[in-house]
Coordinates of C-alpha atoms and ligand atoms in Angstrom, one line a residue:
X1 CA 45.9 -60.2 -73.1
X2 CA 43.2 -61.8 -71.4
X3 CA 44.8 -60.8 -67.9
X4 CA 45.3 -57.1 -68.8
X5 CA 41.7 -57.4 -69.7
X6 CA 40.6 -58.8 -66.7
X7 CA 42.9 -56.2 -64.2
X8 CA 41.2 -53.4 -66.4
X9 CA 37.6 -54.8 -65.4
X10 CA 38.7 -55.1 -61.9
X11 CA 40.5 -51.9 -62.0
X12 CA 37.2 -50.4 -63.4
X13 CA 35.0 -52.4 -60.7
X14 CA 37.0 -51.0 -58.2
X15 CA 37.4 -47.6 -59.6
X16 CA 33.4 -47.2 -59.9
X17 CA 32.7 -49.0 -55.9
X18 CA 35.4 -45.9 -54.9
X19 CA 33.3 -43.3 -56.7
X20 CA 29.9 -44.9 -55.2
X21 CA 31.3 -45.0 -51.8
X22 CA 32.5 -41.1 -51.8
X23 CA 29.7 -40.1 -53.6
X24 CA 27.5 -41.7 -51.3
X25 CA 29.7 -40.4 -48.3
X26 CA 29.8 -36.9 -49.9
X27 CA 25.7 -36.9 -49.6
X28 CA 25.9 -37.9 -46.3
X29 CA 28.2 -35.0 -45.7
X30 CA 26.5 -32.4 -47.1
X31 CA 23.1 -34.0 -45.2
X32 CA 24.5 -33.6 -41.5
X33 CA 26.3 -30.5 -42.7
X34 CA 22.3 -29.1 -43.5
X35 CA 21.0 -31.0 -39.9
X36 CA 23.8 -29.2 -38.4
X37 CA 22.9 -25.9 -39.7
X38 CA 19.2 -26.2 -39.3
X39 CA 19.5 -27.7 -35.7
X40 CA 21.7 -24.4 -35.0
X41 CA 19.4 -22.0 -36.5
X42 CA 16.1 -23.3 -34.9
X43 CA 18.6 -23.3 -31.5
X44 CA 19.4 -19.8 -32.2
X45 CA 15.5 -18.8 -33.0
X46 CA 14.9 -20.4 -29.8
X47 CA 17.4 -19.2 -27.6
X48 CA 16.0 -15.3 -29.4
X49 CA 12.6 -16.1 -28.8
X50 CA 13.3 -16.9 -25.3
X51 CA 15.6 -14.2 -24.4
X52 CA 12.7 -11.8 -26.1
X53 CA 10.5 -13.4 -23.9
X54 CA 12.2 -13.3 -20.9
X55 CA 12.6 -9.4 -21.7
X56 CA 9.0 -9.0 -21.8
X57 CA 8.7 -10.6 -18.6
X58 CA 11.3 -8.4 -16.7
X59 CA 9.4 -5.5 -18.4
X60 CA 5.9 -6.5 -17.2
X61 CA 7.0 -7.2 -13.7
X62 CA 5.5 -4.5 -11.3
X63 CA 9.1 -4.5 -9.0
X64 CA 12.1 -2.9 -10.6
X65 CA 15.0 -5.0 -11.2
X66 CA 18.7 -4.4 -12.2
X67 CA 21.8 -6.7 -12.6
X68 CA 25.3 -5.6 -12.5
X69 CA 28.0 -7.3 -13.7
X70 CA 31.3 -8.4 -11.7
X71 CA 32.7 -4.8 -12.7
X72 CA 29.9 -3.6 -10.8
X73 CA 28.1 -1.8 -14.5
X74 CA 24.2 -2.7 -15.3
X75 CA 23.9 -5.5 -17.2
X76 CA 19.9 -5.2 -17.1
X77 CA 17.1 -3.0 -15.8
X78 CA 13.4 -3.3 -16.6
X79 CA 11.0 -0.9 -17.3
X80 CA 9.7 -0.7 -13.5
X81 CA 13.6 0.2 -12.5
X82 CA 14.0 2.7 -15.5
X83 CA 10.6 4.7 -14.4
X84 CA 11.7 4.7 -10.7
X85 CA 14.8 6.2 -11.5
X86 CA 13.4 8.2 -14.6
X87 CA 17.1 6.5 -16.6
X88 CA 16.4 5.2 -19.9
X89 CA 17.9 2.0 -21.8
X90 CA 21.0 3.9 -21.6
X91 CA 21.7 3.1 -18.4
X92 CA 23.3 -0.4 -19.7
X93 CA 26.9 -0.2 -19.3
X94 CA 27.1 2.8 -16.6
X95 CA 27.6 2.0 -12.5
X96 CA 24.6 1.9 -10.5
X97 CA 25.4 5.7 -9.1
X98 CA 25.8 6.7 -13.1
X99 CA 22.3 5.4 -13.3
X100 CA 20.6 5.9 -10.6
X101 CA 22.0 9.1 -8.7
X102 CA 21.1 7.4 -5.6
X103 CA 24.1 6.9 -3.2
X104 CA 22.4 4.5 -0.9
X105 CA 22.2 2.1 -3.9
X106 CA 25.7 2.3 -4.5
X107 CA 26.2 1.7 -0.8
X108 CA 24.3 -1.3 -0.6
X109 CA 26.3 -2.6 -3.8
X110 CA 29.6 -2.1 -1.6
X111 CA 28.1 -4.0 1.1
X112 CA 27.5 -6.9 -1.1
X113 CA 30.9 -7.4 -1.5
X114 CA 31.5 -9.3 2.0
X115 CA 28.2 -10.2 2.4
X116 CA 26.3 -13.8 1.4
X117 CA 22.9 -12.7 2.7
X118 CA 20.2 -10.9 1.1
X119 CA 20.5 -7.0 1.9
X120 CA 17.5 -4.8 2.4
X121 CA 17.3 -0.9 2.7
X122 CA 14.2 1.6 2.1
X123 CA 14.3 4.1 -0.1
X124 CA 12.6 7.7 0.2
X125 CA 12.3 9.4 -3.1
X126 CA 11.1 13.1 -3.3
X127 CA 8.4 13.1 -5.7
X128 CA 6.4 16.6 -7.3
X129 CA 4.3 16.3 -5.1
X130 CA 4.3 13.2 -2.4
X131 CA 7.2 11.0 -1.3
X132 CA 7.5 7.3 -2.9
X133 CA 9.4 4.3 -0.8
X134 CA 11.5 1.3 -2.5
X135 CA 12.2 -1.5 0.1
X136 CA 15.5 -2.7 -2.0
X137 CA 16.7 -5.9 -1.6
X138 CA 20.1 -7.2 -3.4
X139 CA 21.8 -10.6 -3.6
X140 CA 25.8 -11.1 -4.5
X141 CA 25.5 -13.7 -8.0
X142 CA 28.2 -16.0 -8.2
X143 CA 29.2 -18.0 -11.1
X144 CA 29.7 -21.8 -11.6
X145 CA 33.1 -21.9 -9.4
X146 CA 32.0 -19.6 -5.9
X147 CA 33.4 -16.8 -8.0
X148 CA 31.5 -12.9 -7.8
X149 CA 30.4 -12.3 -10.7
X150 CA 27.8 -9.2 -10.1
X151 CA 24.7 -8.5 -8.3
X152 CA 20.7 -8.7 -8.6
X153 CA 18.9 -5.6 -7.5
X154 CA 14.7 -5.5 -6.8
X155 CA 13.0 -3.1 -6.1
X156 CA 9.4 -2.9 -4.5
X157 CA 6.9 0.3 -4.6
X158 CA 5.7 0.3 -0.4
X159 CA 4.4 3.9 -0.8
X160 CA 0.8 2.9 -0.4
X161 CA 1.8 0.6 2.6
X162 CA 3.8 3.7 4.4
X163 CA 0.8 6.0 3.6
X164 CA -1.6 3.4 5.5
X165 CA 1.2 3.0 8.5
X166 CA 0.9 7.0 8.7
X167 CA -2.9 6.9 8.1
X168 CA -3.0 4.2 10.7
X169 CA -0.8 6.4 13.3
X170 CA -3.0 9.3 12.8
X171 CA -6.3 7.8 13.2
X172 CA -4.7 6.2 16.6
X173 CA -3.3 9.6 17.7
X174 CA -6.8 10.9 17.0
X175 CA -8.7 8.4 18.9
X176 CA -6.6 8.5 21.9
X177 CA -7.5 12.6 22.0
X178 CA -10.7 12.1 21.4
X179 CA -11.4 9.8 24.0
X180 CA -9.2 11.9 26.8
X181 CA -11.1 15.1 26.2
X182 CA -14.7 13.9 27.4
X183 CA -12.6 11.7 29.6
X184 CA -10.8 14.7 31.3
X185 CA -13.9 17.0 31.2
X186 CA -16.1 14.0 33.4
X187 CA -12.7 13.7 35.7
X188 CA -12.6 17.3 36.4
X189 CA -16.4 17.3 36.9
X190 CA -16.0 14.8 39.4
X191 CA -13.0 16.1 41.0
X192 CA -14.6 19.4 41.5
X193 CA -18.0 18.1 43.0
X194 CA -15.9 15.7 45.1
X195 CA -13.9 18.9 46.6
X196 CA -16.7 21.5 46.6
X197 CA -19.7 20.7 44.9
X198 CA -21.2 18.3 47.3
X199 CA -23.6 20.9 49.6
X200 CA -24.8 23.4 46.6
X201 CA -27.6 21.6 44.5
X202 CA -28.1 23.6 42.1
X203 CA -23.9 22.8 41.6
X204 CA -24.1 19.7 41.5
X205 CA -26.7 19.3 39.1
X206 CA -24.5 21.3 36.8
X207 CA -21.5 19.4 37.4
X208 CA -23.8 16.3 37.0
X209 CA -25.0 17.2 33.7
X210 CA -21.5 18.1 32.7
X211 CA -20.7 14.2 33.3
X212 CA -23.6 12.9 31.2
X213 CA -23.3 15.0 28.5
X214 CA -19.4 14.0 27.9
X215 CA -20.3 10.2 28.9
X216 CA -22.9 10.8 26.4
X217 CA -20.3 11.7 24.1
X218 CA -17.9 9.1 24.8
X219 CA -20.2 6.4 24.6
X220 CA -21.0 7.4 20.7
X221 CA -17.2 7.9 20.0
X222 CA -17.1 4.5 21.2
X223 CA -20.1 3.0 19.1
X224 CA -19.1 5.3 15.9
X225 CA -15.4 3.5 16.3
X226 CA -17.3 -0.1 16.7
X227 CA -19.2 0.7 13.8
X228 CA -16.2 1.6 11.4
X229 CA -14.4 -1.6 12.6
X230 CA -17.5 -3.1 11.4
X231 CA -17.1 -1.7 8.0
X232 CA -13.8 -1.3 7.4
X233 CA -13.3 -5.2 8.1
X234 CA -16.6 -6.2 5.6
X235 CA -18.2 -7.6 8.6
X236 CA -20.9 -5.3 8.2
X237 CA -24.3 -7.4 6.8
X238 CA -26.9 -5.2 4.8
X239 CA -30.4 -7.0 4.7
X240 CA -31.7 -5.1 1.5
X241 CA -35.0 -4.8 0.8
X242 CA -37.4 -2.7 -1.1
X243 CA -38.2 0.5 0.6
X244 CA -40.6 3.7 0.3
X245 CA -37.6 6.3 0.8
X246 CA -40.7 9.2 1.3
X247 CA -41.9 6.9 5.1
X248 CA -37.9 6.2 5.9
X249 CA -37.4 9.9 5.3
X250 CA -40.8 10.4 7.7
X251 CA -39.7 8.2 10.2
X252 CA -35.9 10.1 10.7
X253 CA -37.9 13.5 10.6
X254 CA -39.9 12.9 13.2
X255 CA -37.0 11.0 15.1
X256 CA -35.2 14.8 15.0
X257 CA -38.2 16.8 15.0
X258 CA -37.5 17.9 19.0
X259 CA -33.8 18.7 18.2
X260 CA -35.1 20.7 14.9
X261 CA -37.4 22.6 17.2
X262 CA -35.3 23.7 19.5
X263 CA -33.7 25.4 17.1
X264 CA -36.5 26.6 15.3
X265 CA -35.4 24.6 12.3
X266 CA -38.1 23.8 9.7
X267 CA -37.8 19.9 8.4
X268 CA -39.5 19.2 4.7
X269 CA -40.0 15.9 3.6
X270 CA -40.5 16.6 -0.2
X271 CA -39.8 12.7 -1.4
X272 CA -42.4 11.1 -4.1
X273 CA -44.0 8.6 -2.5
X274 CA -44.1 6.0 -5.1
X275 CA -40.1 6.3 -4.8
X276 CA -38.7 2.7 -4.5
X277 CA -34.9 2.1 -3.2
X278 CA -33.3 -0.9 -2.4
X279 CA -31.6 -0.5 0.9
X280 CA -31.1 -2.1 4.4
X281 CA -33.5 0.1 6.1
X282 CA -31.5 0.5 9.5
X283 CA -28.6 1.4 7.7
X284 CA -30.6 4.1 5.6
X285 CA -31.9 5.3 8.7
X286 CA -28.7 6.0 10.2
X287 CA -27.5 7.6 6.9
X288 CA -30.1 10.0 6.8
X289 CA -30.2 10.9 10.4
X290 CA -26.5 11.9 10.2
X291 CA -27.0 13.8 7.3
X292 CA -30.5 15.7 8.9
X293 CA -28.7 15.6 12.1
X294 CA -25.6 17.3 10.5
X295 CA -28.1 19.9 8.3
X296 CA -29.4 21.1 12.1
X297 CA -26.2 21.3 14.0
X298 CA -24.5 23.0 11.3
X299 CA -27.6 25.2 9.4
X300 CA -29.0 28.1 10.5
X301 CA -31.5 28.8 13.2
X302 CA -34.4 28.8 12.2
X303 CA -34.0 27.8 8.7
X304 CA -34.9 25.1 6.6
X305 CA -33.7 21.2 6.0
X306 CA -35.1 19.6 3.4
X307 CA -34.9 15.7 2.0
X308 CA -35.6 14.8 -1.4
X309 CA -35.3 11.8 -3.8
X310 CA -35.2 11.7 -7.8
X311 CA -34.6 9.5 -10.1
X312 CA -31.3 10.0 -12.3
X313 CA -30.9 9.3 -15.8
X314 CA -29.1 5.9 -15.1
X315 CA -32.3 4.5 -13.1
X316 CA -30.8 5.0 -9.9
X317 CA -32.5 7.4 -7.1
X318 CA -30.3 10.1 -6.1
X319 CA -31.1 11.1 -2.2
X320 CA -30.6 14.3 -1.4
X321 CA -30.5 16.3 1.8
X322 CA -30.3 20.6 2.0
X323 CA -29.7 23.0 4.4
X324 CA -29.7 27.0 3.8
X325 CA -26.9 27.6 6.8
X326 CA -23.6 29.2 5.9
X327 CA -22.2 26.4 3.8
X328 CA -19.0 24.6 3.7
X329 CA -15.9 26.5 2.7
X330 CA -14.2 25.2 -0.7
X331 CA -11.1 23.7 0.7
X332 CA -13.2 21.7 3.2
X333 CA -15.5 20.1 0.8
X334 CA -12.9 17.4 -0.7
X335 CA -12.2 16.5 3.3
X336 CA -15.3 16.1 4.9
X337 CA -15.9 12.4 4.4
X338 CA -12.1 12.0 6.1
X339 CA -12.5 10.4 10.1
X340 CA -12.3 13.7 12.3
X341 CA -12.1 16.3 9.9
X342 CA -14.4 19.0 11.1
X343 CA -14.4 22.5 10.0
X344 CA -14.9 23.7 13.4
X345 CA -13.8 21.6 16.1
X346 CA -15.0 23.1 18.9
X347 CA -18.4 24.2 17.6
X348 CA -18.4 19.8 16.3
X349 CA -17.5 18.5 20.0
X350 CA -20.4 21.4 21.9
X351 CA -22.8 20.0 19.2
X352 CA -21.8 16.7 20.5
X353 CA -20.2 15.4 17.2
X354 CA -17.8 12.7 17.5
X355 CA -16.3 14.1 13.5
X356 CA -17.1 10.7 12.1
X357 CA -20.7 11.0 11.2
X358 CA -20.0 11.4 7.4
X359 CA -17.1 9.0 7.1
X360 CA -20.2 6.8 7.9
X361 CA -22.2 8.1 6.0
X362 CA -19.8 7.2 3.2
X363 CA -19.5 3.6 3.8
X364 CA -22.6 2.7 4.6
X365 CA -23.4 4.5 0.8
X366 CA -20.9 2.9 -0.8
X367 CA -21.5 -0.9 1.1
X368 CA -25.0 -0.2 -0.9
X369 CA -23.5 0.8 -4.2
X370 CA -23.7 3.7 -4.4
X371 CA -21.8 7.3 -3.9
X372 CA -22.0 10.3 -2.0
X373 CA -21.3 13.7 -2.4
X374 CA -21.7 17.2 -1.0
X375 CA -22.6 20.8 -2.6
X376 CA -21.8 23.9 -1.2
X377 CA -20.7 27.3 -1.1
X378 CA -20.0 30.2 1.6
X379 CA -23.4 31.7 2.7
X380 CA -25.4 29.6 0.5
X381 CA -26.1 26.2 2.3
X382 CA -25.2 22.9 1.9
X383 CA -26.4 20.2 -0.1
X384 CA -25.6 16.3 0.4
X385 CA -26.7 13.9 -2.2
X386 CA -26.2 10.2 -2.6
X387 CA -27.0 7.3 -4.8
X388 CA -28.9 4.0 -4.3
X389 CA -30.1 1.3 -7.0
X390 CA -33.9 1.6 -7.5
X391 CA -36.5 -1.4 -6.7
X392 CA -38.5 -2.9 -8.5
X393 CA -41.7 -2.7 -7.0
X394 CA -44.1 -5.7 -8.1
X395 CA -45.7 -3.2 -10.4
X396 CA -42.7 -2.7 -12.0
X397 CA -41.5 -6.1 -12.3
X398 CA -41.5 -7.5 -15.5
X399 CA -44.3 -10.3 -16.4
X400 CA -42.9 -14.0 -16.2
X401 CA -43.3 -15.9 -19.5
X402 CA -45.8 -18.6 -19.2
X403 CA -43.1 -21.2 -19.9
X404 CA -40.9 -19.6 -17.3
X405 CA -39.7 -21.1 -14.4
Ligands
LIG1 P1 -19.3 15.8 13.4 O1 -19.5 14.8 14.4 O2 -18.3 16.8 13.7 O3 -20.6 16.4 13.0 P2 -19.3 14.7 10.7 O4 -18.4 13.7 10.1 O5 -20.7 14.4 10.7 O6 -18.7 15.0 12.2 O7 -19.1 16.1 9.9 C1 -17.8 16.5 9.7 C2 -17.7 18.1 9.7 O8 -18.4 18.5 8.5 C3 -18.5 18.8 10.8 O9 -17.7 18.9 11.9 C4 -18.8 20.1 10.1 O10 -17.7 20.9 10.2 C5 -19.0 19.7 8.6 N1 -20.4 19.6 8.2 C6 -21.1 18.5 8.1 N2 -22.4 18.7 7.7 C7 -22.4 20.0 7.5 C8 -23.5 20.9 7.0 N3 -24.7 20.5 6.7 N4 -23.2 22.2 6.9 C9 -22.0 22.7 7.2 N5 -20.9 21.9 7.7 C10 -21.2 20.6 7.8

């Protein structure tokens, strides 16, 4: 009796230790079982939130970019790609040609398929209303074992690069015939004195003049050119300083005053005298002789040229030059500020123009802050006005505190 007792406590011992242990195991179970799923759900939050972010980052990027898979179909293309190729989201799952409708793409895909290097190839695409170039470069991907397994695509906007090259060309091919004209004109000056010209004075003198007049020229083409260089690299220094536009505006008058008389061309300076700019005052000097130079050339005999200054609602002093010539046609008037643009060419290069005056004009203005603009219509003159920030004269200044520096 009192062994059957004794096996039923241990059986009971036992029997209890068992029901611990598993219940204690059971917890333990169910507690990795919740790690498990909360490590995978953070893990899959993550991996989301990185993917999202990695989306996001494609879609910002400013080059377009596609990836195929190994059956040659998109996998991916940003925003950028999708806009060049006006294809929307729907291009996932379609070959590049589907997508894209451009056969060199597809071309350069088959390439890929021998090659290990990066591939490059320029795109032209016809736009409404100016051509746009991709420079495409693609890489073969390969997976963990060598294997193909698609292709990365990106493409980079150069349109703005190609329109310098061709703005670059131009301006050379320009220079180059603007320099041989004068050039040719002095050789065949020369040539002819040299054969004929030698015994008649009244010849040569012609000739002569003929040879300083297009040296003349030639040696402003080749200062107007320096100048540019000057600006278009930021070399140029301005030494800014308060200035009475009404005695700069005297000064340039009476600087042009002979030309102006000779063609019986009436110069007003009608600028306030207590006017006040801030400006280098070589470089406002040469602004407004181009522009008064300019209003002679191209005005009227005797008419009337006419500089003025006023103050704008924003504080700043407009500058403004008028003539009462013929005026500038309308389709000329967004041009004119372009290197060599003249109206006229051949009435520019007997005035002695070298067609840069206002692309000068231009810079100068805007290495000051300012803008330029022009006015004009058929018959009814031409106005030029630009802007520069006003000074503050010690008048104007305002009074230092006591306490101030
Ligand atoms: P250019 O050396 O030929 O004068 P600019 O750059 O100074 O070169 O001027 C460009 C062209 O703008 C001129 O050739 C002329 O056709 C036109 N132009 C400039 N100013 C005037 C004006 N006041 N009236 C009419 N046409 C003008």
């Amino acid at each position: 009796m009192i062994l059957s007792l004794a096996l039923l406590l241990l059986a009971a011992a036992f029997a209890y230790a068992w029901v611990r242990e598993r219940g204690r195991r059971r917890a333990a179970e169910i507690r990795h079982k919740a790690e498990l799923a909360d490590w995978e759900r953070r893990g899959t939050a993550e991996f989301a939130e990185q993917a999202q972010r990695s989306a996001a980052l494609f879609d910002r990027m400013v080059e377009g970019m596609i990836v195929t898979n190994a059956a040659g179909r998109i996998q991916l293309a940003n925003r950028a790609a999708q806009s060049f190729f006006s294809f929307d989201g729907g291009a996932i799952g379609r070959t590049l040609l589907e997508a894209t409708r451009r056969h060199e793409i597809a071309a350069v895909a088959e390439r890929l398929e021998s090659e290990t290097e990066v591939l490059g190839h320029e795109l032209r695409l016809e736009g409404a209303d100016q051509p746009r170039f991709l420079q495409v470069n693609a890489l073969a991907l390969r997976d963990a074992g060598g294997g193909r397994d698609g292709a990365l695509f990106v493409f980079h906007d150069v349109t703005r690069l190609r329109q310098l090259e061709a703005m670059r060309e131009e301006f050379v091919a320009n220079v180059s015939h603007e320099l041989r004209t004068p050039l040719s004109l002095i050789k065949s000056a020369a040539e002819t004195m040299l054969d004929s010209g030698h015994d008649d004075p009244a010849m040569r003198l012609r000739f002569l003049e003929i040879i300083d007049r297009h040296a003349n020229r030639l040696a402003r083409l080749i200062d107007d050119l320096l100048f540019l260089s000057t600006l278009d690299s930021g070399r140029l220094r301005l030494e800014s300083q308060p200035l009475a536009l009404c005695r700069v505006a005297q000064e340039v008058i009476e600087d042009f005053q002979i030309r102006a008389v000779a063609r019986g061309v009436k110069l007003v300076n009608g600028v306030a005298e207590d006017l006040i700019v801030q400006a280098d005052p070589d470089r406002l000097r040469q602004v407004l002789g181009n522009l008064v130079d300019n209003a002679i050339k191209y005005g009227r005999d005797g008419g009337r040229v006419a500089v003025d200054g006023a103050i704008r609602a924003d504080g700043r002093v407009e500058v403004i030059v008028r003539d009462d010539g013929p005026g500038l046609p309308a389709e000329a008037q967004p041009r004119i500020f372009e290197r060599f643009y003249r109206v006229d060419k051949a009435r520019s290069r007997e005035q002695g123009g070298t067609g840069l005056g206002l692309a000068i004009v231009k810079h100068v203005v805007q290495a000051h802050g300012g803008e330029v603009r022009v006015e004009s219509a058929p018959g009814a003159g031409t106005t030029f006005f630009f802007t520069l920030s006003a000074a503050l004269t010690p008048a104007d200044a305002p009074a230092r505190s006591p306490a101030g520096p």
